[in-house]
Short mmCIF file of C-alpha atoms and ligand atoms in Angstrom, two decimals:
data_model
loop_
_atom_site.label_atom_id
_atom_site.label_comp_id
_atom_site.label_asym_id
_atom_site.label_seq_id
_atom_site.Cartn_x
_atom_site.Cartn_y
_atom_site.Cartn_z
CA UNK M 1 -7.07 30.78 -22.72
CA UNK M 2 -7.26 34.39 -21.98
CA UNK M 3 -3.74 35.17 -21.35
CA UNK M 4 -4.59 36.44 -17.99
CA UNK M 5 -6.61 39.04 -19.10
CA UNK M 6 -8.85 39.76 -16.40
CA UNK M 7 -11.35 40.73 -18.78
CA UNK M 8 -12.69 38.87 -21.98
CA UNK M 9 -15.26 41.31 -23.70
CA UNK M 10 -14.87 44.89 -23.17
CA UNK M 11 -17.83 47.38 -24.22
CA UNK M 12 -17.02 50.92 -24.05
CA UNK M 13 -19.80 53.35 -24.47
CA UNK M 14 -21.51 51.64 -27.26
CA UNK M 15 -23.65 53.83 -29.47
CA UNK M 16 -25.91 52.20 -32.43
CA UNK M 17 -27.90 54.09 -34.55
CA UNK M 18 -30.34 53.31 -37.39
CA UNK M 19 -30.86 56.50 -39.03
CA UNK M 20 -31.94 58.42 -36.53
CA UNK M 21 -33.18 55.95 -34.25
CA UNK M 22 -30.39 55.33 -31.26
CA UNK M 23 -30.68 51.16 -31.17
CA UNK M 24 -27.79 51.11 -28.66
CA UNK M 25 -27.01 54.40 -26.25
CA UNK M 26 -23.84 53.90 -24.66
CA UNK M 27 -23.35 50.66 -23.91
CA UNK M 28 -20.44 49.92 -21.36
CA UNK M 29 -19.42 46.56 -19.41
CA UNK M 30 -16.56 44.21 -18.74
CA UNK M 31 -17.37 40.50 -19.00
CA UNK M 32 -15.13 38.60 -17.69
CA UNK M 33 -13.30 34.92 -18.65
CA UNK M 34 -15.21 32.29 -18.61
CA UNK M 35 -18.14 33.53 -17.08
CA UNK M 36 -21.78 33.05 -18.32
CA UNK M 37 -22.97 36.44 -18.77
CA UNK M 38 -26.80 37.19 -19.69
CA UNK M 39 -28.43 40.41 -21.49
CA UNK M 40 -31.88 40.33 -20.03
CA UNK M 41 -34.80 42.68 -21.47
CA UNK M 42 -38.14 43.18 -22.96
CA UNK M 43 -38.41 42.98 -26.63
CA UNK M 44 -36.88 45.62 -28.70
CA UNK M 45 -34.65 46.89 -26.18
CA UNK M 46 -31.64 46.04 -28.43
CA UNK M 47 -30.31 42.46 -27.02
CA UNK M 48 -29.85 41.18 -30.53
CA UNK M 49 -28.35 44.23 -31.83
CA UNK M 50 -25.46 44.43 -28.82
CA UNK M 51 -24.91 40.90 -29.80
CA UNK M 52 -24.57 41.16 -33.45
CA UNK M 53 -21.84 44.58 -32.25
CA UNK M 54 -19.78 41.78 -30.85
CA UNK M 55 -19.97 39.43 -33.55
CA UNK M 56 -19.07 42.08 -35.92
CA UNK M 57 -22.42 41.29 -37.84
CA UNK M 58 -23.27 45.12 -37.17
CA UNK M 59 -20.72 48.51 -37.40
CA UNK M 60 -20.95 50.61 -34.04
CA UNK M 61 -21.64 53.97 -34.76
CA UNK M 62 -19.05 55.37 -31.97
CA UNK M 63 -17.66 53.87 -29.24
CA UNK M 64 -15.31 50.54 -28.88
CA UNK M 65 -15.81 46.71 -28.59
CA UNK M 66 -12.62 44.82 -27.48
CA UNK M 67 -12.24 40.95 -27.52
CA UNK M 68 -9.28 39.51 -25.16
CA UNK M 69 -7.67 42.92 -25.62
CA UNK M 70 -7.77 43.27 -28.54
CA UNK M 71 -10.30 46.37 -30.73
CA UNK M 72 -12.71 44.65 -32.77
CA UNK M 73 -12.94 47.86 -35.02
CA UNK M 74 -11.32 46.25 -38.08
CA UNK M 75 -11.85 42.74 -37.91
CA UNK M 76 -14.15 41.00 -39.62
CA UNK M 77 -16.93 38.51 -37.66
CA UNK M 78 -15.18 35.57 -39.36
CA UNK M 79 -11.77 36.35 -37.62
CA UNK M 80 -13.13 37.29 -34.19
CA UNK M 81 -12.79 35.22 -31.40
CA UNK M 82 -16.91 34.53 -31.26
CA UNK M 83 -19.10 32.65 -32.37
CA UNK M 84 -23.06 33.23 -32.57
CA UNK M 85 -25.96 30.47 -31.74
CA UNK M 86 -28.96 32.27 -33.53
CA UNK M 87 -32.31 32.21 -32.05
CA UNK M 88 -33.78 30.31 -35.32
CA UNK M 89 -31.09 28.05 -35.50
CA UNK M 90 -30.37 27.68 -39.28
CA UNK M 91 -29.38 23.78 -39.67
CA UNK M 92 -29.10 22.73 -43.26
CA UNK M 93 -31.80 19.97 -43.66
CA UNK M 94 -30.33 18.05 -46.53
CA UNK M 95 -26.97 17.74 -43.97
CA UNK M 96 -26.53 15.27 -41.95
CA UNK M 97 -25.69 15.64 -37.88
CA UNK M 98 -21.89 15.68 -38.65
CA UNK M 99 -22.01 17.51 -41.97
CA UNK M 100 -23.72 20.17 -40.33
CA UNK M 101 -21.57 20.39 -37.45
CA UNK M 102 -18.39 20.29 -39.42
CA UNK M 103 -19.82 22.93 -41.67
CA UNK M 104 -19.03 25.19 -38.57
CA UNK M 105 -15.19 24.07 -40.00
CA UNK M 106 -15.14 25.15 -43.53
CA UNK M 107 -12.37 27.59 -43.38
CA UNK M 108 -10.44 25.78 -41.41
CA UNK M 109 -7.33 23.85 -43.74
CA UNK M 110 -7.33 20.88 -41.19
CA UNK M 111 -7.24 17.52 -42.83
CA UNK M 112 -10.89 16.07 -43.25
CA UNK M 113 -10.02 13.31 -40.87
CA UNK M 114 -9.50 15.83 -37.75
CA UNK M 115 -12.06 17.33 -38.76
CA UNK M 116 -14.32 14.58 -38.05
CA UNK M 117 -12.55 13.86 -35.00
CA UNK M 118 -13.17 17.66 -34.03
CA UNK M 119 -16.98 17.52 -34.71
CA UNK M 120 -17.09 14.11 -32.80
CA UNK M 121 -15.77 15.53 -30.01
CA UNK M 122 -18.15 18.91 -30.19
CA UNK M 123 -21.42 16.45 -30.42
CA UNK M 124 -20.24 14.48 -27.60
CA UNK M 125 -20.21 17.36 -25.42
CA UNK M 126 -24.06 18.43 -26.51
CA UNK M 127 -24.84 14.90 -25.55
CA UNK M 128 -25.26 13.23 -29.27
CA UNK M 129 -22.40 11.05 -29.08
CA UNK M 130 -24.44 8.63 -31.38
CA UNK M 131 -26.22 11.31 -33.82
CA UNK M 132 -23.46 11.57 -36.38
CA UNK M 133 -24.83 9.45 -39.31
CA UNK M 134 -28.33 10.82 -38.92
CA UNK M 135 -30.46 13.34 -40.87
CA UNK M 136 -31.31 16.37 -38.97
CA UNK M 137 -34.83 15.53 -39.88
CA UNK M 138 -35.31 13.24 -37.95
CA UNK M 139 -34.50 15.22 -34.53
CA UNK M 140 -36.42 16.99 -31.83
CA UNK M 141 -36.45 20.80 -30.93
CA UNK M 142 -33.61 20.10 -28.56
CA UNK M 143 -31.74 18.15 -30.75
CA UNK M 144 -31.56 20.29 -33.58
CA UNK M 145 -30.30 23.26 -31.04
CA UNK M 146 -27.88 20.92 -29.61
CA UNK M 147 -26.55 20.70 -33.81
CA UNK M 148 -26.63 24.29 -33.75
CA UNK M 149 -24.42 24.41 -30.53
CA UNK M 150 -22.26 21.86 -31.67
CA UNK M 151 -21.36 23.57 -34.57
CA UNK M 152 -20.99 26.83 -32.83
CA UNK M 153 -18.32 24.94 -30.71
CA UNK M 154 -16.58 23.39 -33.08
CA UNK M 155 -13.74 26.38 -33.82
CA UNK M 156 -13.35 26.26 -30.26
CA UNK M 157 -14.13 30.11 -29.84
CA UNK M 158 -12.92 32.11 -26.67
CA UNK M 159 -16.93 33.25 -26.91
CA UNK M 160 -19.64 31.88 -27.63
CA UNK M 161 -23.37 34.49 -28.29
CA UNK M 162 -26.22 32.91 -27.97
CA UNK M 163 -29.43 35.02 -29.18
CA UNK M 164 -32.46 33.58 -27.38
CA UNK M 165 -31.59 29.87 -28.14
CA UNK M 166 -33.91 28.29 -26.10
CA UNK M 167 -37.07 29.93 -27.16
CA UNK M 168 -38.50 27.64 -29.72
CA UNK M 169 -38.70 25.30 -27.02
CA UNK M 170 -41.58 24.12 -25.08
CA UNK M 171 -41.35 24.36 -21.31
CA UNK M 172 -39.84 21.03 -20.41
CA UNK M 173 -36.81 20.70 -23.19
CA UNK M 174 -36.18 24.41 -22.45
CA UNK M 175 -35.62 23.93 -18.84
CA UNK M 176 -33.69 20.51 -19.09
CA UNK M 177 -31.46 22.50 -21.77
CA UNK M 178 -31.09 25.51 -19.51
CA UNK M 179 -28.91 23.19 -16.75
CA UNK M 180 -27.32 21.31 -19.90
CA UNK M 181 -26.18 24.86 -21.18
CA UNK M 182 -24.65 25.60 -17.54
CA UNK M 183 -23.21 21.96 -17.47
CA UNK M 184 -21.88 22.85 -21.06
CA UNK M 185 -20.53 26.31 -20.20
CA UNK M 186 -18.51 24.85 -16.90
CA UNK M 187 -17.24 22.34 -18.84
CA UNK M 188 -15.89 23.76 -21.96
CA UNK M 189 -14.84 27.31 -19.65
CA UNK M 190 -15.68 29.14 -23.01
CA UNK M 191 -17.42 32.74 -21.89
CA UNK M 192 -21.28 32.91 -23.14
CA UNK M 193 -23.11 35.75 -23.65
CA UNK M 194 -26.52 34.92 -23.31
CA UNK M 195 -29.55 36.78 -24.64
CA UNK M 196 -32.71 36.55 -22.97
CA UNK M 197 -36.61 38.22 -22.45
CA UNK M 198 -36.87 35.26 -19.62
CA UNK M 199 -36.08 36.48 -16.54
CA UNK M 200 -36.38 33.42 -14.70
CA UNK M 201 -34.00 31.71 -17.31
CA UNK M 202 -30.95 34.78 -16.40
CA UNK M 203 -31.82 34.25 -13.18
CA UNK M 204 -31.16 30.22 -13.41
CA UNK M 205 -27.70 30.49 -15.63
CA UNK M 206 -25.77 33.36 -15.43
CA UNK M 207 -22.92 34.58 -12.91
CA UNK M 208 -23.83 38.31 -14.27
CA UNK M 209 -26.57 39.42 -15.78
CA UNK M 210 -27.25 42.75 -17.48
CA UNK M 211 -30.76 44.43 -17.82
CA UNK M 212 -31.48 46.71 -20.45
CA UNK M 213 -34.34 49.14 -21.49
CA UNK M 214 -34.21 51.36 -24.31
CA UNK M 215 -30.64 50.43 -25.57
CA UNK M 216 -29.35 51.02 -22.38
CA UNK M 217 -28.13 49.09 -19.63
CA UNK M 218 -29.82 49.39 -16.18
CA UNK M 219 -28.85 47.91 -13.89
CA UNK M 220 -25.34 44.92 -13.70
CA UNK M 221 -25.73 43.04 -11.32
CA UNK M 222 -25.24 38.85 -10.08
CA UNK M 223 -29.08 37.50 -9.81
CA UNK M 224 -29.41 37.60 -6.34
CA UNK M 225 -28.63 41.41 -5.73
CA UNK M 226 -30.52 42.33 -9.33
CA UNK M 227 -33.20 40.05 -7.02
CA UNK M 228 -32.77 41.52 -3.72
CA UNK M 229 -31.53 45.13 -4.34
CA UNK M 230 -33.15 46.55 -8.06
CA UNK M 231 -31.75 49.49 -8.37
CA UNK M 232 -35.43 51.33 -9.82
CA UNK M 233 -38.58 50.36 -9.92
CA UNK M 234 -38.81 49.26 -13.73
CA UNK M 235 -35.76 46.37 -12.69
CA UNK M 236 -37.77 45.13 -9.85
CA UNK M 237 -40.73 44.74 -12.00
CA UNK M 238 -39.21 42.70 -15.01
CA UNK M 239 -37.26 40.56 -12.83
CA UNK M 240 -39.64 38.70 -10.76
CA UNK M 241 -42.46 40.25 -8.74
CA UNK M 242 -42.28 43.05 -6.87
CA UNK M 243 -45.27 44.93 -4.38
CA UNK M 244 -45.35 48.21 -4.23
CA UNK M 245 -47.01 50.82 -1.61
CA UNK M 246 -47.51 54.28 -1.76
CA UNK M 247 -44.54 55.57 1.06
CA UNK M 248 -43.80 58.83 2.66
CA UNK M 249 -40.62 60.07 3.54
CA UNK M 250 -41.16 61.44 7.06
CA UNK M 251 -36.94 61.94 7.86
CA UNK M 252 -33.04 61.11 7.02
CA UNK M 253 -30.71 61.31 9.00
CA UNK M 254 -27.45 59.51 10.58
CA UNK M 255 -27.80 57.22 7.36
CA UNK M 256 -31.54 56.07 8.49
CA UNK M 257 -34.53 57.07 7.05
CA UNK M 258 -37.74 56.98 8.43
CA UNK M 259 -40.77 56.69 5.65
CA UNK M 260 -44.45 55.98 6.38
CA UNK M 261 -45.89 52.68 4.19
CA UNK M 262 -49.27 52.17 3.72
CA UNK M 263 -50.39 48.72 5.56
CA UNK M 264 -46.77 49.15 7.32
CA UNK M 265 -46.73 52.38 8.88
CA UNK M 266 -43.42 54.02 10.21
CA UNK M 267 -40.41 52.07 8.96
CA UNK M 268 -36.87 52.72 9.66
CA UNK M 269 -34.08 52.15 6.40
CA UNK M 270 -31.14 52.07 5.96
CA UNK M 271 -29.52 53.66 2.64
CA UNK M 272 -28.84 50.57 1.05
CA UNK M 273 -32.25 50.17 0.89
CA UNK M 274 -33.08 53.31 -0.98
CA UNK M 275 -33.38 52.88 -5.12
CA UNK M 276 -33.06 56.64 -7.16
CA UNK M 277 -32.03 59.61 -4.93
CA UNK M 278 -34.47 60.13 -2.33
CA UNK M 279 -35.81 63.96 -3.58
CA UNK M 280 -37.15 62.65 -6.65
CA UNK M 281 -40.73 61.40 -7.66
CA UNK M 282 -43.29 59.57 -5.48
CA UNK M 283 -41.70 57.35 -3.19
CA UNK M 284 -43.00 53.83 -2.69
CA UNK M 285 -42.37 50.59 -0.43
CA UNK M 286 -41.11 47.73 -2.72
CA UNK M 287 -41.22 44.00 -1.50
CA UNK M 288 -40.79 40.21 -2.35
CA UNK M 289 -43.79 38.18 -2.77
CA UNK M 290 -41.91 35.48 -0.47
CA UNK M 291 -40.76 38.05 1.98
CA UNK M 292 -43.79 38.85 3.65
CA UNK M 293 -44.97 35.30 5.92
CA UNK M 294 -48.68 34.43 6.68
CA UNK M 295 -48.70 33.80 10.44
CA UNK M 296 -50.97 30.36 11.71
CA UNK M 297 -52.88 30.79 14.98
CA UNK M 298 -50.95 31.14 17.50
CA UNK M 299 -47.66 31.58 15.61
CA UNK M 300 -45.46 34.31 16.72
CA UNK M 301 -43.91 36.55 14.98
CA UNK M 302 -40.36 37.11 14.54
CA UNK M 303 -40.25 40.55 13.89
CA UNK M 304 -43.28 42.93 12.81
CA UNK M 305 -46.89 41.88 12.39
CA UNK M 306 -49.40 43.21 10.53
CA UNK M 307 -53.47 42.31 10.49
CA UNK M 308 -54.60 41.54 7.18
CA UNK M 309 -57.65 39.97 4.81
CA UNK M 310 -56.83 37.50 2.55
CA UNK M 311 -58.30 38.64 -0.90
CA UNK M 312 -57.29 36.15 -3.49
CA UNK M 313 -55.37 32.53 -3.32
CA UNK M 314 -53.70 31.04 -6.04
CA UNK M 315 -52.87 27.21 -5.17
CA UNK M 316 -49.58 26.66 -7.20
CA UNK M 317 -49.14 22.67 -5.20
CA UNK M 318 -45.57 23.30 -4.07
CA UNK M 319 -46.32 26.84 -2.92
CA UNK M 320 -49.74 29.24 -2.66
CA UNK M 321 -49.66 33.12 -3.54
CA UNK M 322 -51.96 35.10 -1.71
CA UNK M 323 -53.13 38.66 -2.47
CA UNK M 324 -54.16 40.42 1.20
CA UNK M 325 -55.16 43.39 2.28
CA UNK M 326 -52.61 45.20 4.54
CA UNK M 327 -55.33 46.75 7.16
CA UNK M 328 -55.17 50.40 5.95
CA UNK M 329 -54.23 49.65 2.86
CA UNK M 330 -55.82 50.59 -0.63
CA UNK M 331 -54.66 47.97 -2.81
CA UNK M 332 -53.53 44.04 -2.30
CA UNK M 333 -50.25 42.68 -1.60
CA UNK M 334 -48.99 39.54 -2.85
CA UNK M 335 -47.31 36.87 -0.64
CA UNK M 336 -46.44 33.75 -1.60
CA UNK M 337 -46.59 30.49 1.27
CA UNK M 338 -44.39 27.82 0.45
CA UNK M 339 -47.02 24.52 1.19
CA UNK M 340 -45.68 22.15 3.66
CA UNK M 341 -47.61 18.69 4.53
CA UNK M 342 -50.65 19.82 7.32
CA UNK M 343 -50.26 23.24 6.58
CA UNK M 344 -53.89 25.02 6.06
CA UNK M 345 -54.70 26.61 2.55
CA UNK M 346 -56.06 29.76 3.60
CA UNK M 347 -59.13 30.76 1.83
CA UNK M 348 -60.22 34.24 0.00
CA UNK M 349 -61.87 36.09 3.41
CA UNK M 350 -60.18 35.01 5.81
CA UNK M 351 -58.37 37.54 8.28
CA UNK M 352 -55.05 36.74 9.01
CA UNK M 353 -51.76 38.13 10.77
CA UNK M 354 -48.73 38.71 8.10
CA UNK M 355 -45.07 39.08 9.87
CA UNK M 356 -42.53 40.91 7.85
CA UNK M 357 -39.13 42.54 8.55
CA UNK M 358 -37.74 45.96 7.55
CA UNK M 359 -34.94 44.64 6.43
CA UNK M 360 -36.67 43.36 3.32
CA UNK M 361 -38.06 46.58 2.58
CA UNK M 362 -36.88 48.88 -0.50
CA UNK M 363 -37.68 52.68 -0.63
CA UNK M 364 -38.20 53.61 -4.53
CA UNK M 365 -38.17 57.13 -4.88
P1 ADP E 401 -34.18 42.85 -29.02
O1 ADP E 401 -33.24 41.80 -29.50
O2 ADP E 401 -33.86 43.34 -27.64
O3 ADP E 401 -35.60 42.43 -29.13
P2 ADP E 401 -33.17 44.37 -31.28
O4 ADP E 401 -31.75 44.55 -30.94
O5 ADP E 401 -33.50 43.33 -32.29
O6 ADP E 401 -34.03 44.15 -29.95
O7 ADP E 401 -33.75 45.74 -31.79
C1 ADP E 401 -33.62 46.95 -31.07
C2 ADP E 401 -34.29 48.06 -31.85
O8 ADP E 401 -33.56 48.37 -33.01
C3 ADP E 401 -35.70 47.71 -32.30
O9 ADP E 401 -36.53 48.84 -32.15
C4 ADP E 401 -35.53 47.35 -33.75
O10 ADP E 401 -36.68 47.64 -34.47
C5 ADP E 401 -34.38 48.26 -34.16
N1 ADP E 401 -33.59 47.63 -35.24
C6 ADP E 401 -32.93 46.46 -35.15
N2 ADP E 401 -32.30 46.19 -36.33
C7 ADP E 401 -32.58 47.22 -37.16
C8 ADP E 401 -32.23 47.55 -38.53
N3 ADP E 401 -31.44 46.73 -39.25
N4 ADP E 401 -32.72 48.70 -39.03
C9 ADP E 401 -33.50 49.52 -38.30
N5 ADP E 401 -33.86 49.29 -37.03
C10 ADP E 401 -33.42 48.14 -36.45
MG1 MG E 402 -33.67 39.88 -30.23
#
């Protein structure tokens, strides 16, 4: 599909401007075949405009975008190798289900026969098998964005960008959709570009997933070490929840570093667990809600322990957050319990022992 090229969409140092406002300031990435690759960040950070650079909807100002090899410069978005799922997905209501799929076909000189057969085929694989005769009218949220995707498939692209496809959607369809895209995506082996302000839906779907702020990319990373290792403290705060504690730097050396943590004191670190050099800015401890474990009576610990007062409780069913105070500490922590049958709901007041490793620890400087 690729011709062995190792990498599908190449973005090197991307630069979009608006007048004088810098949309996009130096964007650079490799996204590889097939994968399912996700631009994660808040609002206005310029997701939709990186997109639309790959579609060809929008001129770079400097820089290059390359699609299986190939410079993008000069071709138009109807000849690229891409094809865009908008975030208000723009089915034609007087269409029916297969008109408005095969509308996704117009340029193409195919007899109108394989045609059919080709959108068939596309709303099979969004699960509409039986849709074709009906008016788009009559369909759900997801069914309508399952058109859309359909007819985004059709041409068979080598990409497929998706701006924020799922957002229209209430909570249910959009998280039964989110493991049909991933279904969808393995099956068809096409490489997505996802754009999302959902950090819990990158997290779900995507091999890679880049974060951006302020037209820039921050941090590219798989989920679990954009989870486990942000790379600065504005990462680990859009993607998921993250505690922080005022921290000290007391010494470095031999590749260790020795900090003081409010609620923790001394803690040993290794470098990997340092985000930003160390010399710049106030430091501070950073840690996972779920890394952090409430002790019952009697419970040992399995490393460190800490004494703590439990402040707040937030009863979720399958799993209870808790926001303690670290003895010596000046502001709450949250933990979250996972709830297992017989286990105790702690209430707000209650003193309690909190075990937690160093391992788990980040030093933001
Ligand atoms: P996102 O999709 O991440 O929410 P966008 O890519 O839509 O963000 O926009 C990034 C920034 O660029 C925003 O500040 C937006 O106002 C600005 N912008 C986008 N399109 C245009 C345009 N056509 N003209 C001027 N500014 C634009
Ligand atoms: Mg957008």
């Amino acid at each position: 599909m690729s011709g062995g090229n190792p990498v599908m969409i190449e973005l090197r140092d991307v630069h979009k401007n608006y007048g004088d406002y810098r949309a996009l300031r130096g964007i650079s990435a490799a996204i590889r075949p097939g994968e399912f690759f996700s631009l994660l960040g808040p609002s206005g950070c310029g997701k939709t405009t990186l997109l639309r650079t790959i579609a060809g909807f929008e001129a770079i100002s400097s820089g290059a975008v390359l699609i299986d090899g190939k410079d993008m410069a000069a071709v138009p978005p109807n000849l690229r190798p891409a094809n865009m799922v908008f975030q208000s997905y723009a089915i034609f209501p007087h269409l029916s289900v297969m008109q408005n799929v095969a509308f996704g076909l117009r340029r193409d000189a195919r007899p109108a026969s394989e045609k059919q057969r080709l959108a068939a085929e596309a709303l099979e694989m969004v699960g509409l098998k039986d849709f074709e005769r009906r008016s788009t009218q009559a369909l759900s949220g997801g069914q309508r964005q399952r058109v859309a995707l359909a007819r985004a498939l059709v041409l068979k692209p080598k990409v497929l960008l998706l701006d924020e496809p799922l957002s229209a959607l209430d909570k249910k369809m959009r998280e039964q959709m989110q493991l049909e895209l991933i279904r969808l995506q393995k099956q068809v082996g096409i490489t997505f570009v996802l754009v999302t302000h959902d950090q819990e839906e990158a997290l779900i779907m995507s091999n890679r997933i880049a974060v951006m702020f302020d037209g820039e990319i921050a941090q590219l990373d798989s989920p679990e070490m954009l989870y486990r290792r942000p790379n600065s403290r504005r990462v680990a705060e859009f993607v998921g929840t993250m505690n922080f504690v005022a921290a000290q730097v007391a010494s470095e050396a031999g590749g260790k570093i020795e900090a003081d943590a409010q609620g923790f004191g001394r803690v040993t670190l290794d470098t990997g667990q340092v985000a930003g050099g160390l010399s710049t800015g106030q430091p501070s401890i950073g840690f996972r809600p779920e890394t952090l474990s409430i002790l019952l009576e009697g419970q040992k610990a399995a490393d460190r322990e800490a004494h703590a007062t439990v402040v707040d409780v937030l009863y979720y069913g399958g799993l209870t957050y808790y926001d303690v105070m670290l003895d010596g500490a000046s502001q709450p922590v949250r933990l979250s319990v996972r709830n297992a049958f017989g286990r105790p709901v702690l209430e707000a007041g209650a003193r309690t022992r909190v075990a937690w490793s160093p391992g788990a620890l980040t030093l933001f400087c």
